[in-house]
Amino acid sequence: MNAAPIRIAIVDDQSLVRIGFRMLLDAVDDIDVVGEAADGASAIALVRTTPVDVVLMDVRMPGVDGIAATAEITSRPDGPRVIVLTTFDLDDYAFAALRAGASGFLVKDARPAELLAAIRSVHSGDAALAPRVTRRLVELFAESTAASAPSTTTDVTHLLTPREREVLAAIALGRSNTEIAGDLFLSESTVKTHVGRLLQKLSARDRVHLVIIAYEAGIVSIGKGRQGDSVG
């Protein structure tokens, strides 16, 4: 029996952009476009009335922008995942949307294969961020943390085993599962198991959220994060 198609909502204030994404996605068997919206307020209303798995969200829209809409949508119990659509590679808007709960981002001119891979990755519970992008996210997060007051987020990392803390620190430094396996002399399947436990114990939605939790909990310091970001 085939799995149900991934239900997609497309949110962008430009109708030509929505049409382009719909034409691409409608041609794919395992994806079903179930709705469109031209602004954040309409997107919020759409996911309240229509079952959606993944939202493709533009960030720069009039009225309720994509950042506010992402925060509202991802705060809902069992709400859909959000992939941010941006014109520039990890600009400030994309970073703010990741902090608001997005599971990844794509530039609007991404290749079709990249878009489809991101949708499937996010739908499966992972994040649509390559290790290179995660390292850039670490750098931006470290900069914003240095300029802000200490977080008041409840620290639940005391629930972790020493090995899980090691894996979390490696994730926060932008290391891929393959790299973590090599660093810690583990099999890649064992690393995946640890990542799954981290997501469960820390109630994290995805890998992006784990990076944020690690910095807020002091698992990785800002200085160490920048050093790790420079590692190839």
mmCIF file of C-alpha atoms in Angstrom:
data_model
loop_
_atom_site.group_PDB
_atom_site.id
_atom_site.type_symbol
_atom_site.label_atom_id
_atom_site.label_comp_id
_atom_site.label_asym_id
_atom_site.label_seq_id
_atom_site.Cartn_x
_atom_site.Cartn_y
_atom_site.Cartn_z
ATOM 1 C CA MET A 1 0.000 0.000 0.000
ATOM 2 C CA ASN A 2 1.412 3.382 -1.009
ATOM 3 C CA ALA A 3 1.904 6.075 1.616
ATOM 4 C CA ALA A 4 -0.440 9.047 1.553
ATOM 5 C CA PRO A 5 0.853 12.038 -0.432
ATOM 6 C CA ILE A 6 2.562 14.856 1.442
ATOM 7 C CA ARG A 7 0.041 17.695 1.716
ATOM 8 C CA ILE A 8 1.573 21.048 0.797
ATOM 9 C CA ALA A 9 0.425 24.647 1.213
ATOM 10 C CA ILE A 10 2.158 27.381 -0.803
ATOM 11 C CA VAL A 11 2.334 30.857 0.755
ATOM 12 C CA ASP A 12 3.683 33.751 -1.312
ATOM 13 C CA ASP A 13 2.355 37.196 -2.179
ATOM 14 C CA GLN A 14 3.369 36.773 -5.831
ATOM 15 C CA SER A 15 0.886 34.717 -7.818
ATOM 16 C CA LEU A 16 3.481 33.765 -10.436
ATOM 17 C CA VAL A 17 5.677 32.234 -7.727
ATOM 18 C CA ARG A 18 2.752 30.201 -6.400
ATOM 19 C CA ILE A 19 1.855 29.041 -9.902
ATOM 20 C CA GLY A 20 5.443 27.977 -10.571
ATOM 21 C CA PHE A 21 5.696 25.933 -7.377
ATOM 22 C CA ARG A 22 2.262 24.372 -7.955
ATOM 23 C CA MET A 23 3.120 23.321 -11.516
ATOM 24 C CA LEU A 24 6.286 21.616 -10.270
ATOM 25 C CA LEU A 25 4.692 19.906 -7.277
ATOM 26 C CA ASP A 26 1.516 18.802 -9.053
ATOM 27 C CA ALA A 27 3.687 16.685 -11.333
ATOM 28 C CA VAL A 28 5.049 14.648 -8.402
ATOM 29 C CA ASP A 29 3.137 11.545 -7.309
ATOM 30 C CA ASP A 30 3.912 11.671 -3.570
ATOM 31 C CA ILE A 31 3.037 15.370 -3.130
ATOM 32 C CA ASP A 32 -0.393 17.008 -3.142
ATOM 33 C CA VAL A 33 -0.825 20.805 -3.127
ATOM 34 C CA VAL A 34 -3.895 21.340 -0.929
ATOM 35 C CA GLY A 35 -3.955 25.130 -0.710
ATOM 36 C CA GLU A 36 -2.405 28.508 -1.432
ATOM 37 C CA ALA A 37 -2.259 31.798 0.438
ATOM 38 C CA ALA A 38 -1.000 35.269 -0.486
ATOM 39 C CA ASP A 39 -0.095 36.460 3.015
ATOM 40 C CA GLY A 40 0.573 35.264 6.536
ATOM 41 C CA ALA A 41 -2.946 35.842 7.850
ATOM 42 C CA SER A 42 -4.445 33.766 5.041
ATOM 43 C CA ALA A 43 -1.849 31.052 5.676
ATOM 44 C CA ILE A 44 -2.810 30.839 9.343
ATOM 45 C CA ALA A 45 -6.487 30.599 8.393
ATOM 46 C CA LEU A 46 -5.710 27.944 5.784
ATOM 47 C CA VAL A 47 -3.950 25.544 8.153
ATOM 48 C CA ARG A 48 -6.785 25.898 10.651
ATOM 49 C CA THR A 49 -9.281 24.504 8.156
ATOM 50 C CA THR A 50 -7.194 22.316 5.848
ATOM 51 C CA PRO A 51 -4.972 19.374 6.830
ATOM 52 C CA VAL A 52 -1.432 20.378 5.795
ATOM 53 C CA ASP A 53 1.848 18.542 6.336
ATOM 54 C CA VAL A 54 4.365 21.103 5.047
ATOM 55 C CA VAL A 55 4.019 24.823 4.357
ATOM 56 C CA LEU A 56 6.265 26.581 1.830
ATOM 57 C CA MET A 57 6.389 30.050 3.403
ATOM 58 C CA ASP A 58 7.616 33.295 1.900
ATOM 59 C CA VAL A 59 8.975 35.569 4.638
ATOM 60 C CA ARG A 60 8.563 39.027 3.098
ATOM 61 C CA MET A 61 4.860 39.651 2.656
ATOM 62 C CA PRO A 62 2.564 42.615 3.430
ATOM 63 C CA GLY A 63 0.447 42.504 6.564
ATOM 64 C CA VAL A 64 1.265 39.411 8.601
ATOM 65 C CA ASP A 65 4.704 38.396 7.363
ATOM 66 C CA GLY A 66 6.109 34.900 7.113
ATOM 67 C CA ILE A 67 7.962 35.122 10.420
ATOM 68 C CA ALA A 68 4.827 35.865 12.447
ATOM 69 C CA ALA A 69 2.841 33.300 10.482
ATOM 70 C CA THR A 70 5.514 30.654 11.053
ATOM 71 C CA ALA A 71 5.515 31.293 14.793
ATOM 72 C CA GLU A 72 1.732 30.944 14.929
ATOM 73 C CA ILE A 73 1.549 27.844 12.736
ATOM 74 C CA THR A 74 4.371 25.926 14.440
ATOM 75 C CA SER A 75 2.960 26.685 17.901
ATOM 76 C CA ARG A 76 -0.127 24.603 17.140
ATOM 77 C CA PRO A 77 -0.158 21.034 18.512
ATOM 78 C CA ASP A 78 0.710 18.681 15.651
ATOM 79 C CA GLY A 79 0.891 21.668 13.327
ATOM 80 C CA PRO A 80 2.529 21.439 9.907
ATOM 81 C CA ARG A 81 6.239 21.892 9.309
ATOM 82 C CA VAL A 82 7.384 25.098 7.657
ATOM 83 C CA ILE A 83 10.038 25.588 4.989
ATOM 84 C CA VAL A 84 10.969 29.225 4.522
ATOM 85 C CA LEU A 85 11.290 30.600 1.004
ATOM 86 C CA THR A 86 13.803 33.410 0.699
ATOM 87 C CA THR A 87 15.525 35.342 -2.056
ATOM 88 C CA PHE A 88 18.906 35.422 -0.359
ATOM 89 C CA ASP A 89 20.936 32.628 1.235
ATOM 90 C CA LEU A 90 20.290 32.790 5.002
ATOM 91 C CA ASP A 91 19.386 36.468 5.245
ATOM 92 C CA ASP A 92 18.124 37.983 8.500
ATOM 93 C CA TYR A 93 14.518 37.184 7.632
ATOM 94 C CA ALA A 94 15.275 33.514 7.068
ATOM 95 C CA PHE A 95 17.204 33.329 10.340
ATOM 96 C CA ALA A 96 14.319 34.938 12.243
ATOM 97 C CA ALA A 97 11.918 32.433 10.699
ATOM 98 C CA LEU A 98 14.136 29.546 11.817
ATOM 99 C CA ARG A 99 14.053 30.969 15.331
ATOM 100 C CA ALA A 100 10.264 31.231 15.019
ATOM 101 C CA GLY A 101 9.972 27.504 14.350
ATOM 102 C CA ALA A 102 10.697 26.837 10.682
ATOM 103 C CA SER A 103 12.330 23.497 9.963
ATOM 104 C CA GLY A 104 14.463 24.767 7.120
ATOM 105 C CA PHE A 105 14.757 27.225 4.301
ATOM 106 C CA LEU A 106 15.214 27.327 0.554
ATOM 107 C CA VAL A 107 16.177 30.053 -1.856
ATOM 108 C CA LYS A 108 13.397 30.581 -4.375
ATOM 109 C CA ASP A 109 15.599 29.632 -7.303
ATOM 110 C CA ALA A 110 16.560 26.278 -5.780
ATOM 111 C CA ARG A 111 16.639 23.396 -8.210
ATOM 112 C CA PRO A 112 13.500 21.195 -8.319
ATOM 113 C CA ALA A 113 15.429 18.255 -6.870
ATOM 114 C CA GLU A 114 16.504 20.401 -3.890
ATOM 115 C CA LEU A 115 12.925 21.529 -3.264
ATOM 116 C CA LEU A 116 11.553 18.002 -3.372
ATOM 117 C CA ALA A 117 14.344 16.686 -1.132
ATOM 118 C CA ALA A 118 13.686 19.463 1.397
ATOM 119 C CA ILE A 119 9.955 18.746 1.494
ATOM 120 C CA ARG A 120 10.497 15.024 2.016
ATOM 121 C CA SER A 121 13.202 15.596 4.622
ATOM 122 C CA VAL A 122 11.081 17.981 6.675
ATOM 123 C CA HIS A 123 8.021 15.758 6.377
ATOM 124 C CA SER A 124 10.027 12.823 7.754
ATOM 125 C CA GLY A 125 10.946 14.872 10.842
ATOM 126 C CA ASP A 126 14.379 16.107 9.854
ATOM 127 C CA ALA A 127 15.453 19.629 8.922
ATOM 128 C CA ALA A 128 16.038 21.034 5.453
ATOM 129 C CA LEU A 129 19.491 22.338 6.279
ATOM 130 C CA ALA A 130 22.747 21.101 4.843
ATOM 131 C CA PRO A 131 25.745 20.999 7.234
ATOM 132 C CA ARG A 132 27.129 24.115 5.497
ATOM 133 C CA VAL A 133 23.930 25.991 6.287
ATOM 134 C CA THR A 134 23.882 24.695 9.858
ATOM 135 C CA ARG A 135 27.356 26.144 10.387
ATOM 136 C CA ARG A 136 26.162 29.527 9.132
ATOM 137 C CA LEU A 137 23.146 29.273 11.439
ATOM 138 C CA VAL A 138 25.521 28.617 14.348
ATOM 139 C CA GLU A 139 27.450 31.766 13.509
ATOM 140 C CA LEU A 140 24.318 33.914 13.297
ATOM 141 C CA PHE A 141 22.899 32.422 16.480
ATOM 142 C CA ALA A 142 26.142 33.039 18.344
ATOM 143 C CA GLU A 143 26.142 36.666 17.223
ATOM 144 C CA SER A 144 22.541 37.200 18.315
ATOM 145 C CA THR A 145 23.168 35.482 21.649
ATOM 146 C CA ALA A 146 26.154 37.704 22.360
ATOM 147 C CA ALA A 147 24.021 40.791 21.804
ATOM 148 C CA SER A 148 21.040 39.695 23.897
ATOM 149 C CA ALA A 149 20.206 38.954 27.498
ATOM 150 C CA PRO A 150 20.625 35.371 28.797
ATOM 151 C CA SER A 151 17.814 33.047 27.855
ATOM 152 C CA THR A 152 15.154 32.179 30.424
ATOM 153 C CA THR A 153 14.319 28.917 28.630
ATOM 154 C CA THR A 154 14.028 25.982 31.040
ATOM 155 C CA ASP A 155 17.150 23.841 30.766
ATOM 156 C CA VAL A 156 16.188 20.183 30.428
ATOM 157 C CA THR A 157 19.587 18.997 29.203
ATOM 158 C CA HIS A 158 20.244 17.444 32.620
ATOM 159 C CA LEU A 159 18.105 14.573 31.304
ATOM 160 C CA LEU A 160 20.823 13.665 28.814
ATOM 161 C CA THR A 161 23.505 11.029 29.166
ATOM 162 C CA PRO A 162 27.144 12.100 28.708
ATOM 163 C CA ARG A 163 27.139 10.582 25.210
ATOM 164 C CA GLU A 164 23.942 12.376 24.270
ATOM 165 C CA ARG A 165 25.486 15.665 25.408
ATOM 166 C CA GLU A 166 28.475 14.947 23.162
ATOM 167 C CA VAL A 167 26.200 14.325 20.191
ATOM 168 C CA LEU A 168 24.168 17.458 20.947
ATOM 169 C CA ALA A 169 27.344 19.549 21.115
ATOM 170 C CA ALA A 170 28.463 18.143 17.772
ATOM 171 C CA ILE A 171 25.096 18.964 16.194
ATOM 172 C CA ALA A 172 25.390 22.514 17.525
ATOM 173 C CA LEU A 173 28.773 22.815 15.827
ATOM 174 C CA GLY A 174 27.185 21.956 12.509
ATOM 175 C CA ARG A 175 28.532 18.420 12.243
ATOM 176 C CA SER A 176 26.649 15.960 10.033
ATOM 177 C CA ASN A 177 25.726 12.471 11.268
ATOM 178 C CA THR A 178 28.598 11.022 9.252
ATOM 179 C CA GLU A 179 31.057 13.491 10.773
ATOM 180 C CA ILE A 180 29.747 12.850 14.286
ATOM 181 C CA ALA A 181 30.158 9.107 13.775
ATOM 182 C CA GLY A 182 33.795 9.649 12.821
ATOM 183 C CA ASP A 183 34.472 12.095 15.654
ATOM 184 C CA LEU A 184 32.996 9.838 18.347
ATOM 185 C CA PHE A 185 33.944 6.457 16.859
ATOM 186 C CA LEU A 186 30.338 5.376 16.487
ATOM 187 C CA SER A 187 28.363 3.847 13.651
ATOM 188 C CA GLU A 188 26.132 6.233 11.728
ATOM 189 C CA SER A 189 23.072 4.227 12.758
ATOM 190 C CA THR A 190 24.029 4.708 16.422
ATOM 191 C CA VAL A 191 24.334 8.450 15.852
ATOM 192 C CA LYS A 192 20.858 8.486 14.282
ATOM 193 C CA THR A 193 19.536 6.688 17.358
ATOM 194 C CA HIS A 194 21.112 9.298 19.643
ATOM 195 C CA VAL A 195 19.650 12.116 17.545
ATOM 196 C CA GLY A 196 16.210 10.549 17.823
ATOM 197 C CA ARG A 197 16.540 10.318 21.597
ATOM 198 C CA LEU A 198 17.676 13.933 21.789
ATOM 199 C CA LEU A 199 14.637 15.069 19.831
ATOM 200 C CA GLN A 200 12.386 13.101 22.169
ATOM 201 C CA LYS A 201 14.011 14.046 25.482
ATOM 202 C CA LEU A 202 14.318 17.737 24.640
ATOM 203 C CA SER A 203 10.928 17.960 22.913
ATOM 204 C CA ALA A 204 12.734 19.414 19.927
ATOM 205 C CA ARG A 205 10.951 19.638 16.603
ATOM 206 C CA ASP A 206 14.084 19.021 14.484
ATOM 207 C CA ARG A 207 17.847 19.530 14.165
ATOM 208 C CA VAL A 208 17.526 23.322 13.951
ATOM 209 C CA HIS A 209 15.764 23.343 17.305
ATOM 210 C CA LEU A 210 18.521 21.182 18.810
ATOM 211 C CA VAL A 211 21.131 23.777 17.768
ATOM 212 C CA ILE A 212 19.179 26.530 19.509
ATOM 213 C CA ILE A 213 18.658 24.435 22.662
ATOM 214 C CA ALA A 214 22.373 23.604 22.847
ATOM 215 C CA TYR A 215 23.374 27.260 22.812
ATOM 216 C CA GLU A 216 20.671 28.380 25.221
ATOM 217 C CA ALA A 217 21.676 25.622 27.662
ATOM 218 C CA GLY A 218 25.385 26.417 27.393
ATOM 219 C CA ILE A 219 26.226 22.980 25.976
ATOM 220 C CA VAL A 220 28.362 24.849 23.452
ATOM 221 C CA SER A 221 29.863 28.243 24.142
ATOM 222 C CA ILE A 222 29.826 31.062 21.631
ATOM 223 C CA GLY A 223 33.600 30.926 21.259
ATOM 224 C CA LYS A 224 33.607 27.174 20.726
ATOM 225 C CA GLY A 225 30.748 27.489 18.281
ATOM 226 C CA ARG A 226 32.688 29.883 16.110
ATOM 227 C CA GLN A 227 35.696 27.624 16.226
ATOM 228 C CA GLY A 228 33.559 24.663 15.217
ATOM 229 C CA ASP A 229 32.004 26.700 12.433
ATOM 230 C CA SER A 230 35.383 27.077 10.853
ATOM 231 C CA VAL A 231 35.922 23.332 10.683
ATOM 232 C CA GLY A 232 35.439 22.027 7.148
#
